[in-house]
Amino acid sequence: NAGVTQTPKFQVLKTGQSMTLQCAQDMNHEYMSWYRQDPGMGLRLIHYSVGAGITDQGEVPNGYNVSRSTTEDFPLRLLSAAPSQTSVYFCASRTGQGVAISGYTFGSGTRLTVV
Amino acid sequence: GNSVTQMEGPVTLSEEAFLTINCTYTATGYPSLFWYVQYPGEGLQLLLKATKADDKGSNKGFEATYRKETTSFHLEKGSVQVSDSAVYFCALSEVANQFYFGTGTSLTVIP
């Protein structure tokens, strides 16, 4: 099925460890984003990309890196995990075409716990 | 700046009750407005959207009308079902890739 695929679904890290959350979409969407979801705070934008080779920071970028070498993939790297990064992470993509802004397609999320 | 404010939850309703979840927004221009739904353990799914004033978005019995004069986009459903239990997010987007989400409203429907 077409959509946004995130892996892993669950992850436990120790403080200071690094890891990469994977995100892939097969809809040829130009725009991709990473959000984190925390209780009572809705979704907050971490990083986004408007096309291959182009990335930019969102609202809460500290502690995270991204790259976009292909249209399909947009991995999120945690450089040195901290307990404050315990959260649910969502990758999302959408087309940039058309006058009306289209909605996002979301992945099913990665639940990350940092101990 | 842009922002979205949703009514606080949680909301608990009996099956077949009428649902309203309030959403108001602040924007500098003419945003597109969205409602997303998140079922337990899943990602957000686009429920409906409206791209200009007085547009009505609708899907699965849910409706929302883009009201520019009151800067609102309230979600309504005439008769909720147990399967509608989820968290609902209001969102706006004014420029490419800049989406602003509300904090979400949890709905529980009891038989």
mmCIF file with all atom_site columns, C-alpha atoms in Angstrom:
data_model
loop_
_atom_site.group_PDB
_atom_site.id
_atom_site.type_symbol
_atom_site.label_atom_id
_atom_site.label_alt_id
_atom_site.label_comp_id
_atom_site.label_asym_id
_atom_site.label_entity_id
_atom_site.label_seq_id
_atom_site.pdbx_PDB_ins_code
_atom_site.Cartn_x
_atom_site.Cartn_y
_atom_site.Cartn_z
_atom_site.occupancy
_atom_site.B_iso_or_equiv
_atom_site.pdbx_formal_charge
_atom_site.auth_seq_id
_atom_site.auth_comp_id
_atom_site.auth_asym_id
_atom_site.auth_atom_id
_atom_site.pdbx_PDB_model_num
ATOM 1   C CA . ASN A 1 1   ? 0.000   0.000  0.000  1.00 0.00 ? 1   ASN A CA 1
ATOM 2   C CA . ALA A 1 2   ? 1.210   3.485  -0.819 1.00 0.00 ? 2   ALA A CA 1
ATOM 3   C CA . GLY A 1 3   ? 2.030   5.646  2.134  1.00 0.00 ? 3   GLY A CA 1
ATOM 4   C CA . VAL A 1 4   ? 4.633   6.678  4.674  1.00 0.00 ? 4   VAL A CA 1
ATOM 5   C CA . THR A 1 5   ? 6.617   3.911  6.357  1.00 0.00 ? 5   THR A CA 1
ATOM 6   C CA . GLN A 1 6   ? 8.430   4.500  9.626  1.00 0.00 ? 6   GLN A CA 1
ATOM 7   C CA . THR A 1 7   ? 10.814  2.158  11.372 1.00 0.00 ? 7   THR A CA 1
ATOM 8   C CA . PRO A 1 8   ? 11.228  1.113  14.099 1.00 0.00 ? 8   PRO A CA 1
ATOM 9   C CA . LYS A 1 9   ? 7.826   1.304  15.802 1.00 0.00 ? 9   LYS A CA 1
ATOM 10  C CA . PHE A 1 10  ? 9.325   1.168  19.284 1.00 0.00 ? 10  PHE A CA 1
ATOM 11  C CA . GLN A 1 11  ? 12.798  1.943  20.594 1.00 0.00 ? 11  GLN A CA 1
ATOM 12  C CA . VAL A 1 12  ? 14.455  2.239  23.986 1.00 0.00 ? 12  VAL A CA 1
ATOM 13  C CA . LEU A 1 13  ? 17.759  4.101  24.180 1.00 0.00 ? 13  LEU A CA 1
ATOM 14  C CA . LYS A 1 14  ? 20.175  4.872  26.946 1.00 0.00 ? 14  LYS A CA 1
ATOM 15  C CA . THR A 1 15  ? 21.151  8.480  27.543 1.00 0.00 ? 15  THR A CA 1
ATOM 16  C CA . GLY A 1 16  ? 23.974  9.450  25.217 1.00 0.00 ? 16  GLY A CA 1
ATOM 17  C CA . GLN A 1 17  ? 23.293  6.817  22.578 1.00 0.00 ? 17  GLN A CA 1
ATOM 18  C CA . SER A 1 18  ? 22.644  7.798  18.989 1.00 0.00 ? 18  SER A CA 1
ATOM 19  C CA . MET A 1 19  ? 20.204  6.327  16.526 1.00 0.00 ? 19  MET A CA 1
ATOM 20  C CA . THR A 1 20  ? 18.391  6.977  13.259 1.00 0.00 ? 20  THR A CA 1
ATOM 21  C CA . LEU A 1 21  ? 14.659  6.888  12.770 1.00 0.00 ? 21  LEU A CA 1
ATOM 22  C CA . GLN A 1 22  ? 13.828  5.836  9.238  1.00 0.00 ? 22  GLN A CA 1
ATOM 23  C CA . CYS A 1 23  ? 11.098  7.311  7.064  1.00 0.00 ? 23  CYS A CA 1
ATOM 24  C CA . ALA A 1 24  ? 10.222  6.408  3.483  1.00 0.00 ? 24  ALA A CA 1
ATOM 25  C CA . GLN A 1 25  ? 7.346   7.406  1.229  1.00 0.00 ? 25  GLN A CA 1
ATOM 26  C CA . ASP A 1 26  ? 6.371   6.034  -2.164 1.00 0.00 ? 26  ASP A CA 1
ATOM 27  C CA . MET A 1 27  ? 4.004   8.761  -3.309 1.00 0.00 ? 27  MET A CA 1
ATOM 28  C CA . ASN A 1 28  ? 6.663   10.956 -4.943 1.00 0.00 ? 28  ASN A CA 1
ATOM 29  C CA . HIS A 1 29  ? 5.849   13.736 -2.481 1.00 0.00 ? 29  HIS A CA 1
ATOM 30  C CA . GLU A 1 30  ? 8.150   16.729 -2.495 1.00 0.00 ? 30  GLU A CA 1
ATOM 31  C CA . TYR A 1 31  ? 7.561   17.819 1.072  1.00 0.00 ? 31  TYR A CA 1
ATOM 32  C CA . MET A 1 32  ? 8.513   15.717 4.099  1.00 0.00 ? 32  MET A CA 1
ATOM 33  C CA . SER A 1 33  ? 8.548   16.600 7.779  1.00 0.00 ? 33  SER A CA 1
ATOM 34  C CA . TRP A 1 34  ? 9.330   15.179 11.186 1.00 0.00 ? 34  TRP A CA 1
ATOM 35  C CA . TYR A 1 35  ? 7.096   15.965 14.159 1.00 0.00 ? 35  TYR A CA 1
ATOM 36  C CA . ARG A 1 36  ? 7.212   14.962 17.766 1.00 0.00 ? 36  ARG A CA 1
ATOM 37  C CA . GLN A 1 37  ? 4.055   14.477 19.783 1.00 0.00 ? 37  GLN A CA 1
ATOM 38  C CA . ASP A 1 38  ? 4.056   15.055 23.515 1.00 0.00 ? 38  ASP A CA 1
ATOM 39  C CA . PRO A 1 39  ? 1.076   15.000 25.887 1.00 0.00 ? 39  PRO A CA 1
ATOM 40  C CA . GLY A 1 40  ? -0.747  18.328 26.003 1.00 0.00 ? 40  GLY A CA 1
ATOM 41  C CA . MET A 1 41  ? 1.518   19.915 23.405 1.00 0.00 ? 41  MET A CA 1
ATOM 42  C CA . GLY A 1 42  ? 0.131   18.688 20.129 1.00 0.00 ? 42  GLY A CA 1
ATOM 43  C CA . LEU A 1 43  ? 2.607   18.188 17.321 1.00 0.00 ? 43  LEU A CA 1
ATOM 44  C CA . ARG A 1 44  ? 5.785   20.176 17.067 1.00 0.00 ? 44  ARG A CA 1
ATOM 45  C CA . LEU A 1 45  ? 7.837   20.424 13.902 1.00 0.00 ? 45  LEU A CA 1
ATOM 46  C CA . ILE A 1 46  ? 11.446  19.235 14.221 1.00 0.00 ? 46  ILE A CA 1
ATOM 47  C CA . HIS A 1 47  ? 12.824  19.467 10.668 1.00 0.00 ? 47  HIS A CA 1
ATOM 48  C CA . TYR A 1 48  ? 11.382  19.567 7.203  1.00 0.00 ? 48  TYR A CA 1
ATOM 49  C CA . SER A 1 49  ? 12.400  19.231 3.574  1.00 0.00 ? 49  SER A CA 1
ATOM 50  C CA . VAL A 1 50  ? 10.882  20.697 0.432  1.00 0.00 ? 50  VAL A CA 1
ATOM 51  C CA . GLY A 1 51  ? 12.810  18.419 -1.903 1.00 0.00 ? 51  GLY A CA 1
ATOM 52  C CA . ALA A 1 52  ? 15.873  16.243 -2.288 1.00 0.00 ? 52  ALA A CA 1
ATOM 53  C CA . GLY A 1 53  ? 18.952  18.023 -1.013 1.00 0.00 ? 53  GLY A CA 1
ATOM 54  C CA . ILE A 1 54  ? 16.973  20.720 0.820  1.00 0.00 ? 54  ILE A CA 1
ATOM 55  C CA . THR A 1 55  ? 16.265  20.681 4.544  1.00 0.00 ? 55  THR A CA 1
ATOM 56  C CA . ASP A 1 56  ? 15.428  23.277 7.146  1.00 0.00 ? 56  ASP A CA 1
ATOM 57  C CA . GLN A 1 57  ? 14.777  23.575 10.853 1.00 0.00 ? 57  GLN A CA 1
ATOM 58  C CA . GLY A 1 58  ? 11.393  23.618 12.459 1.00 0.00 ? 58  GLY A CA 1
ATOM 59  C CA . GLU A 1 59  ? 10.261  24.657 15.897 1.00 0.00 ? 59  GLU A CA 1
ATOM 60  C CA . VAL A 1 60  ? 12.336  22.188 17.970 1.00 0.00 ? 60  VAL A CA 1
ATOM 61  C CA . PRO A 1 61  ? 15.436  21.150 15.983 1.00 0.00 ? 61  PRO A CA 1
ATOM 62  C CA . ASN A 1 62  ? 18.040  20.918 18.752 1.00 0.00 ? 62  ASN A CA 1
ATOM 63  C CA . GLY A 1 63  ? 19.502  17.454 19.195 1.00 0.00 ? 63  GLY A CA 1
ATOM 64  C CA . TYR A 1 64  ? 18.321  16.210 15.805 1.00 0.00 ? 64  TYR A CA 1
ATOM 65  C CA . ASN A 1 65  ? 19.799  16.048 12.311 1.00 0.00 ? 65  ASN A CA 1
ATOM 66  C CA . VAL A 1 66  ? 18.197  15.225 8.992  1.00 0.00 ? 66  VAL A CA 1
ATOM 67  C CA . SER A 1 67  ? 19.235  14.699 5.398  1.00 0.00 ? 67  SER A CA 1
ATOM 68  C CA . ARG A 1 68  ? 17.309  14.207 2.162  1.00 0.00 ? 68  ARG A CA 1
ATOM 69  C CA . SER A 1 69  ? 19.453  12.480 -0.418 1.00 0.00 ? 69  SER A CA 1
ATOM 70  C CA . THR A 1 70  ? 16.453  11.052 -2.302 1.00 0.00 ? 70  THR A CA 1
ATOM 71  C CA . THR A 1 71  ? 12.823  12.049 -2.749 1.00 0.00 ? 71  THR A CA 1
ATOM 72  C CA . GLU A 1 72  ? 11.696  8.888  -0.961 1.00 0.00 ? 72  GLU A CA 1
ATOM 73  C CA . ASP A 1 73  ? 13.763  8.895  2.235  1.00 0.00 ? 73  ASP A CA 1
ATOM 74  C CA . PHE A 1 74  ? 14.007  11.356 5.105  1.00 0.00 ? 74  PHE A CA 1
ATOM 75  C CA . PRO A 1 75  ? 15.853  9.874  8.118  1.00 0.00 ? 75  PRO A CA 1
ATOM 76  C CA . LEU A 1 76  ? 15.963  11.616 11.489 1.00 0.00 ? 76  LEU A CA 1
ATOM 77  C CA . ARG A 1 77  ? 19.138  11.235 13.541 1.00 0.00 ? 77  ARG A CA 1
ATOM 78  C CA . LEU A 1 78  ? 19.367  11.647 17.274 1.00 0.00 ? 78  LEU A CA 1
ATOM 79  C CA . LEU A 1 79  ? 22.942  12.636 17.987 1.00 0.00 ? 79  LEU A CA 1
ATOM 80  C CA . SER A 1 80  ? 23.150  11.983 21.737 1.00 0.00 ? 80  SER A CA 1
ATOM 81  C CA . ALA A 1 81  ? 19.837  10.880 23.211 1.00 0.00 ? 81  ALA A CA 1
ATOM 82  C CA . ALA A 1 82  ? 18.458  12.653 26.265 1.00 0.00 ? 82  ALA A CA 1
ATOM 83  C CA . PRO A 1 83  ? 15.417  11.806 28.432 1.00 0.00 ? 83  PRO A CA 1
ATOM 84  C CA . SER A 1 84  ? 13.750  14.986 27.118 1.00 0.00 ? 84  SER A CA 1
ATOM 85  C CA . GLN A 1 85  ? 13.627  13.312 23.709 1.00 0.00 ? 85  GLN A CA 1
ATOM 86  C CA . THR A 1 86  ? 11.267  10.634 24.973 1.00 0.00 ? 86  THR A CA 1
ATOM 87  C CA . SER A 1 87  ? 8.309   11.124 22.679 1.00 0.00 ? 87  SER A CA 1
ATOM 88  C CA . VAL A 1 88  ? 6.325   9.756  19.773 1.00 0.00 ? 88  VAL A CA 1
ATOM 89  C CA . TYR A 1 89  ? 7.848   10.755 16.444 1.00 0.00 ? 89  TYR A CA 1
ATOM 90  C CA . PHE A 1 90  ? 5.851   11.100 13.252 1.00 0.00 ? 90  PHE A CA 1
ATOM 91  C CA . CYS A 1 91  ? 7.100   11.453 9.725  1.00 0.00 ? 91  CYS A CA 1
ATOM 92  C CA . ALA A 1 92  ? 4.735   13.052 7.219  1.00 0.00 ? 92  ALA A CA 1
ATOM 93  C CA . SER A 1 93  ? 4.761   13.887 3.547  1.00 0.00 ? 93  SER A CA 1
ATOM 94  C CA . ARG A 1 94  ? 2.657   15.814 1.070  1.00 0.00 ? 94  ARG A CA 1
ATOM 95  C CA . THR A 1 95  ? 2.694   16.997 -2.475 1.00 0.00 ? 95  THR A CA 1
ATOM 96  C CA . GLY A 1 96  ? 3.713   20.544 -3.249 1.00 0.00 ? 96  GLY A CA 1
ATOM 97  C CA . GLN A 1 97  ? 1.611   20.682 -6.368 1.00 0.00 ? 97  GLN A CA 1
ATOM 98  C CA . GLY A 1 98  ? -1.608  22.592 -6.814 1.00 0.00 ? 98  GLY A CA 1
ATOM 99  C CA . VAL A 1 99  ? -2.975  25.908 -5.684 1.00 0.00 ? 99  VAL A CA 1
ATOM 100 C CA . ALA A 1 100 ? -4.692  24.542 -2.600 1.00 0.00 ? 100 ALA A CA 1
ATOM 101 C CA . ILE A 1 101 ? -2.344  23.251 0.052  1.00 0.00 ? 101 ILE A CA 1
ATOM 102 C CA . SER A 1 102 ? -2.796  19.532 0.438  1.00 0.00 ? 102 SER A CA 1
ATOM 103 C CA . GLY A 1 103 ? -2.914  17.759 3.730  1.00 0.00 ? 103 GLY A CA 1
ATOM 104 C CA . TYR A 1 104 ? -0.172  15.578 5.081  1.00 0.00 ? 104 TYR A CA 1
ATOM 105 C CA . THR A 1 105 ? 0.032   11.790 4.957  1.00 0.00 ? 105 THR A CA 1
ATOM 106 C CA . PHE A 1 106 ? 1.436   10.561 8.249  1.00 0.00 ? 106 PHE A CA 1
ATOM 107 C CA . GLY A 1 107 ? 3.397   7.469  9.146  1.00 0.00 ? 107 GLY A CA 1
ATOM 108 C CA . SER A 1 108 ? 2.265   5.310  12.056 1.00 0.00 ? 108 SER A CA 1
ATOM 109 C CA . GLY A 1 109 ? 4.898   6.715  14.397 1.00 0.00 ? 109 GLY A CA 1
ATOM 110 C CA . THR A 1 110 ? 7.949   5.662  16.393 1.00 0.00 ? 110 THR A CA 1
ATOM 111 C CA . ARG A 1 111 ? 7.602   5.541  20.167 1.00 0.00 ? 111 ARG A CA 1
ATOM 112 C CA . LEU A 1 112 ? 10.994  6.400  21.638 1.00 0.00 ? 112 LEU A CA 1
ATOM 113 C CA . THR A 1 113 ? 11.947  6.083  25.283 1.00 0.00 ? 113 THR A CA 1
ATOM 114 C CA . VAL A 1 114 ? 15.274  7.408  26.552 1.00 0.00 ? 114 VAL A CA 1
ATOM 115 C CA . VAL A 1 115 ? 16.346  6.089  29.937 1.00 0.00 ? 115 VAL A CA 1
ATOM 116 C CA . GLY B 2 1   ? 1.871   34.754 14.009 1.00 0.00 ? 1   GLY B CA 1
ATOM 117 C CA . ASN B 2 2   ? -0.189  31.706 13.164 1.00 0.00 ? 2   ASN B CA 1
ATOM 118 C CA . SER B 2 3   ? -1.782  29.513 15.796 1.00 0.00 ? 3   SER B CA 1
ATOM 119 C CA . VAL B 2 4   ? -4.666  27.133 16.413 1.00 0.00 ? 4   VAL B CA 1
ATOM 120 C CA . THR B 2 5   ? -6.699  26.845 19.595 1.00 0.00 ? 5   THR B CA 1
ATOM 121 C CA . GLN B 2 6   ? -8.910  23.827 20.264 1.00 0.00 ? 6   GLN B CA 1
ATOM 122 C CA . MET B 2 7   ? -11.360 23.170 23.021 1.00 0.00 ? 7   MET B CA 1
ATOM 123 C CA . GLU B 2 8   ? -9.905  21.287 25.945 1.00 0.00 ? 8   GLU B CA 1
ATOM 124 C CA . GLY B 2 9   ? -10.789 17.670 26.379 1.00 0.00 ? 9   GLY B CA 1
ATOM 125 C CA . PRO B 2 10  ? -11.420 14.995 27.117 1.00 0.00 ? 10  PRO B CA 1
ATOM 126 C CA . VAL B 2 11  ? -14.934 14.826 25.720 1.00 0.00 ? 11  VAL B CA 1
ATOM 127 C CA . THR B 2 12  ? -17.188 11.899 26.609 1.00 0.00 ? 12  THR B CA 1
ATOM 128 C CA . LEU B 2 13  ? -20.448 11.351 24.751 1.00 0.00 ? 13  LEU B CA 1
ATOM 129 C CA . SER B 2 14  ? -23.077 8.670  24.534 1.00 0.00 ? 14  SER B CA 1
ATOM 130 C CA . GLU B 2 15  ? -23.565 6.912  21.224 1.00 0.00 ? 15  GLU B CA 1
ATOM 131 C CA . GLU B 2 16  ? -25.808 8.886  18.804 1.00 0.00 ? 16  GLU B CA 1
ATOM 132 C CA . ALA B 2 17  ? -25.142 12.180 20.598 1.00 0.00 ? 17  ALA B CA 1
ATOM 133 C CA . PHE B 2 18  ? -24.281 15.362 18.696 1.00 0.00 ? 18  PHE B CA 1
ATOM 134 C CA . LEU B 2 19  ? -20.610 16.311 18.601 1.00 0.00 ? 19  LEU B CA 1
ATOM 135 C CA . THR B 2 20  ? -19.015 19.729 18.389 1.00 0.00 ? 20  THR B CA 1
ATOM 136 C CA . ILE B 2 21  ? -15.302 20.318 18.839 1.00 0.00 ? 21  ILE B CA 1
ATOM 137 C CA . ASN B 2 22  ? -14.402 23.990 18.702 1.00 0.00 ? 22  ASN B CA 1
ATOM 138 C CA . CYS B 2 23  ? -11.409 25.292 16.801 1.00 0.00 ? 23  CYS B CA 1
ATOM 139 C CA . THR B 2 24  ? -10.353 28.889 16.312 1.00 0.00 ? 24  THR B CA 1
ATOM 140 C CA . TYR B 2 25  ? -7.317  30.154 14.519 1.00 0.00 ? 25  TYR B CA 1
ATOM 141 C CA . THR B 2 26  ? -5.048  33.128 14.120 1.00 0.00 ? 26  THR B CA 1
ATOM 142 C CA . ALA B 2 27  ? -3.437  33.734 10.756 1.00 0.00 ? 27  ALA B CA 1
ATOM 143 C CA . THR B 2 28  ? -1.870  36.620 8.929  1.00 0.00 ? 28  THR B CA 1
ATOM 144 C CA . GLY B 2 29  ? -3.408  35.749 5.555  1.00 0.00 ? 29  GLY B CA 1
ATOM 145 C CA . TYR B 2 30  ? -5.790  33.182 4.109  1.00 0.00 ? 30  TYR B CA 1
ATOM 146 C CA . PRO B 2 31  ? -4.895  29.737 5.383  1.00 0.00 ? 31  PRO B CA 1
ATOM 147 C CA . SER B 2 32  ? -6.182  26.309 4.474  1.00 0.00 ? 32  SER B CA 1
ATOM 148 C CA . LEU B 2 33  ? -7.807  24.563 7.438  1.00 0.00 ? 33  LEU B CA 1
ATOM 149 C CA . PHE B 2 34  ? -7.775  20.894 8.321  1.00 0.00 ? 34  PHE B CA 1
ATOM 150 C CA . TRP B 2 35  ? -9.119  18.358 10.774 1.00 0.00 ? 35  TRP B CA 1
ATOM 151 C CA . TYR B 2 36  ? -7.044  15.270 11.475 1.00 0.00 ? 36  TYR B CA 1
ATOM 152 C CA . VAL B 2 37  ? -8.046  12.187 13.474 1.00 0.00 ? 37  VAL B CA 1
ATOM 153 C CA . GLN B 2 38  ? -5.713  9.901  15.410 1.00 0.00 ? 38  GLN B CA 1
ATOM 154 C CA . TYR B 2 39  ? -6.919  6.474  16.481 1.00 0.00 ? 39  TYR B CA 1
ATOM 155 C CA . PRO B 2 40  ? -5.089  4.748  19.347 1.00 0.00 ? 40  PRO B CA 1
ATOM 156 C CA . GLY B 2 41  ? -1.614  3.614  18.383 1.00 0.00 ? 41  GLY B CA 1
ATOM 157 C CA . GLU B 2 42  ? -1.805  5.105  14.901 1.00 0.00 ? 42  GLU B CA 1
ATOM 158 C CA . GLY B 2 43  ? -0.620  8.154  13.016 1.00 0.00 ? 43  GLY B CA 1
ATOM 159 C CA . LEU B 2 44  ? -2.788  11.109 12.124 1.00 0.00 ? 44  LEU B CA 1
ATOM 160 C CA . GLN B 2 45  ? -5.211  10.768 9.226  1.00 0.00 ? 45  GLN B CA 1
ATOM 161 C CA . LEU B 2 46  ? -6.648  13.643 7.283  1.00 0.00 ? 46  LEU B CA 1
ATOM 162 C CA . LEU B 2 47  ? -10.370 13.808 8.057  1.00 0.00 ? 47  LEU B CA 1
ATOM 163 C CA . LEU B 2 48  ? -11.431 16.882 6.081  1.00 0.00 ? 48  LEU B CA 1
ATOM 164 C CA . LYS B 2 49  ? -10.196 20.216 4.854  1.00 0.00 ? 49  LYS B CA 1
ATOM 165 C CA . ALA B 2 50  ? -11.350 23.600 3.548  1.00 0.00 ? 50  ALA B CA 1
ATOM 166 C CA . THR B 2 51  ? -9.256  25.970 1.523  1.00 0.00 ? 51  THR B CA 1
ATOM 167 C CA . LYS B 2 52  ? -11.248 29.227 1.480  1.00 0.00 ? 52  LYS B CA 1
ATOM 168 C CA . ALA B 2 53  ? -13.866 31.131 3.418  1.00 0.00 ? 53  ALA B CA 1
ATOM 169 C CA . ASP B 2 54  ? -17.358 29.570 3.550  1.00 0.00 ? 54  ASP B CA 1
ATOM 170 C CA . ASP B 2 55  ? -16.075 26.235 2.225  1.00 0.00 ? 55  ASP B CA 1
ATOM 171 C CA . LYS B 2 56  ? -17.495 23.210 4.014  1.00 0.00 ? 56  LYS B CA 1
ATOM 172 C CA . GLY B 2 57  ? -15.320 20.150 4.384  1.00 0.00 ? 57  GLY B CA 1
ATOM 173 C CA . SER B 2 58  ? -17.043 16.842 5.019  1.00 0.00 ? 58  SER B CA 1
ATOM 174 C CA . ASN B 2 59  ? -16.122 13.190 5.416  1.00 0.00 ? 59  ASN B CA 1
ATOM 175 C CA . LYS B 2 60  ? -17.539 10.146 7.237  1.00 0.00 ? 60  LYS B CA 1
ATOM 176 C CA . GLY B 2 61  ? -20.445 12.214 8.604  1.00 0.00 ? 61  GLY B CA 1
ATOM 177 C CA . PHE B 2 62  ? -18.162 14.915 9.999  1.00 0.00 ? 62  PHE B CA 1
ATOM 178 C CA . GLU B 2 63  ? -18.444 18.492 8.798  1.00 0.00 ? 63  GLU B CA 1
ATOM 179 C CA . ALA B 2 64  ? -16.623 21.754 9.372  1.00 0.00 ? 64  ALA B CA 1
ATOM 180 C CA . THR B 2 65  ? -17.212 25.174 7.812  1.00 0.00 ? 65  THR B CA 1
ATOM 181 C CA . TYR B 2 66  ? -14.470 27.735 7.275  1.00 0.00 ? 66  TYR B CA 1
ATOM 182 C CA . ARG B 2 67  ? -15.752 30.904 8.968  1.00 0.00 ? 67  ARG B CA 1
ATOM 183 C CA . LYS B 2 68  ? -13.476 33.830 8.250  1.00 0.00 ? 68  LYS B CA 1
ATOM 184 C CA . GLU B 2 69  ? -15.579 36.336 10.178 1.00 0.00 ? 69  GLU B CA 1
ATOM 185 C CA . THR B 2 70  ? -15.222 34.344 13.403 1.00 0.00 ? 70  THR B CA 1
ATOM 186 C CA . THR B 2 71  ? -11.856 32.717 12.493 1.00 0.00 ? 71  THR B CA 1
ATOM 187 C CA . SER B 2 72  ? -13.326 29.335 13.328 1.00 0.00 ? 72  SER B CA 1
ATOM 188 C CA . PHE B 2 73  ? -13.453 25.824 11.901 1.00 0.00 ? 73  PHE B CA 1
ATOM 189 C CA . HIS B 2 74  ? -15.596 23.834 14.332 1.00 0.00 ? 74  HIS B CA 1
ATOM 190 C CA . LEU B 2 75  ? -15.959 20.098 13.799 1.00 0.00 ? 75  LEU B CA 1
ATOM 191 C CA . GLU B 2 76  ? -19.471 18.620 14.000 1.00 0.00 ? 76  GLU B CA 1
ATOM 192 C CA . LYS B 2 77  ? -21.144 15.266 13.668 1.00 0.00 ? 77  LYS B CA 1
ATOM 193 C CA . GLY B 2 78  ? -24.825 14.637 14.089 1.00 0.00 ? 78  GLY B CA 1
ATOM 194 C CA . SER B 2 79  ? -24.667 11.157 15.613 1.00 0.00 ? 79  SER B CA 1
ATOM 195 C CA . VAL B 2 80  ? -21.417 9.775  16.964 1.00 0.00 ? 80  VAL B CA 1
ATOM 196 C CA . GLN B 2 81  ? -20.518 6.105  17.129 1.00 0.00 ? 81  GLN B CA 1
ATOM 197 C CA . VAL B 2 82  ? -18.216 4.163  19.412 1.00 0.00 ? 82  VAL B CA 1
ATOM 198 C CA . SER B 2 83  ? -15.819 3.851  16.466 1.00 0.00 ? 83  SER B CA 1
ATOM 199 C CA . ASP B 2 84  ? -15.397 7.658  16.436 1.00 0.00 ? 84  ASP B CA 1
ATOM 200 C CA . SER B 2 85  ? -13.459 7.485  19.704 1.00 0.00 ? 85  SER B CA 1
ATOM 201 C CA . ALA B 2 86  ? -10.122 9.090  18.873 1.00 0.00 ? 86  ALA B CA 1
ATOM 202 C CA . VAL B 2 87  ? -8.092  12.267 19.250 1.00 0.00 ? 87  VAL B CA 1
ATOM 203 C CA . TYR B 2 88  ? -9.009  15.087 16.864 1.00 0.00 ? 88  TYR B CA 1
ATOM 204 C CA . PHE B 2 89  ? -6.558  17.780 15.762 1.00 0.00 ? 89  PHE B CA 1
ATOM 205 C CA . CYS B 2 90  ? -7.349  21.057 14.083 1.00 0.00 ? 90  CYS B CA 1
ATOM 206 C CA . ALA B 2 91  ? -4.591  22.489 11.879 1.00 0.00 ? 91  ALA B CA 1
ATOM 207 C CA . LEU B 2 92  ? -3.895  25.348 9.534  1.00 0.00 ? 92  LEU B CA 1
ATOM 208 C CA . SER B 2 93  ? -1.404  25.965 6.766  1.00 0.00 ? 93  SER B CA 1
ATOM 209 C CA . GLU B 2 94  ? -0.722  29.255 5.110  1.00 0.00 ? 94  GLU B CA 1
ATOM 210 C CA . VAL B 2 95  ? 2.541   28.713 3.318  1.00 0.00 ? 95  VAL B CA 1
ATOM 211 C CA . ALA B 2 96  ? 4.319   25.648 2.045  1.00 0.00 ? 96  ALA B CA 1
ATOM 212 C CA . ASN B 2 97  ? 5.165   23.153 4.749  1.00 0.00 ? 97  ASN B CA 1
ATOM 213 C CA . GLN B 2 98  ? 4.244   25.403 7.644  1.00 0.00 ? 98  GLN B CA 1
ATOM 214 C CA . PHE B 2 99  ? 1.471   23.520 9.412  1.00 0.00 ? 99  PHE B CA 1
ATOM 215 C CA . TYR B 2 100 ? 0.229   24.602 12.814 1.00 0.00 ? 100 TYR B CA 1
ATOM 216 C CA . PHE B 2 101 ? -1.579  21.992 14.902 1.00 0.00 ? 101 PHE B CA 1
ATOM 217 C CA . GLY B 2 102 ? -3.840  22.406 17.876 1.00 0.00 ? 102 GLY B CA 1
ATOM 218 C CA . THR B 2 103 ? -3.147  20.385 21.006 1.00 0.00 ? 103 THR B CA 1
ATOM 219 C CA . GLY B 2 104 ? -5.801  17.784 20.179 1.00 0.00 ? 104 GLY B CA 1
ATOM 220 C CA . THR B 2 105 ? -9.160  16.893 21.708 1.00 0.00 ? 105 THR B CA 1
ATOM 221 C CA . SER B 2 106 ? -9.753  13.382 22.964 1.00 0.00 ? 106 SER B CA 1
ATOM 222 C CA . LEU B 2 107 ? -13.222 11.979 22.279 1.00 0.00 ? 107 LEU B CA 1
ATOM 223 C CA . THR B 2 108 ? -14.628 8.889  23.942 1.00 0.00 ? 108 THR B CA 1
ATOM 224 C CA . VAL B 2 109 ? -18.022 7.571  22.837 1.00 0.00 ? 109 VAL B CA 1
ATOM 225 C CA . ILE B 2 110 ? -19.739 5.155  25.198 1.00 0.00 ? 110 ILE B CA 1
ATOM 226 C CA . PRO B 2 111 ? -22.433 2.683  24.136 1.00 0.00 ? 111 PRO B CA 1
#
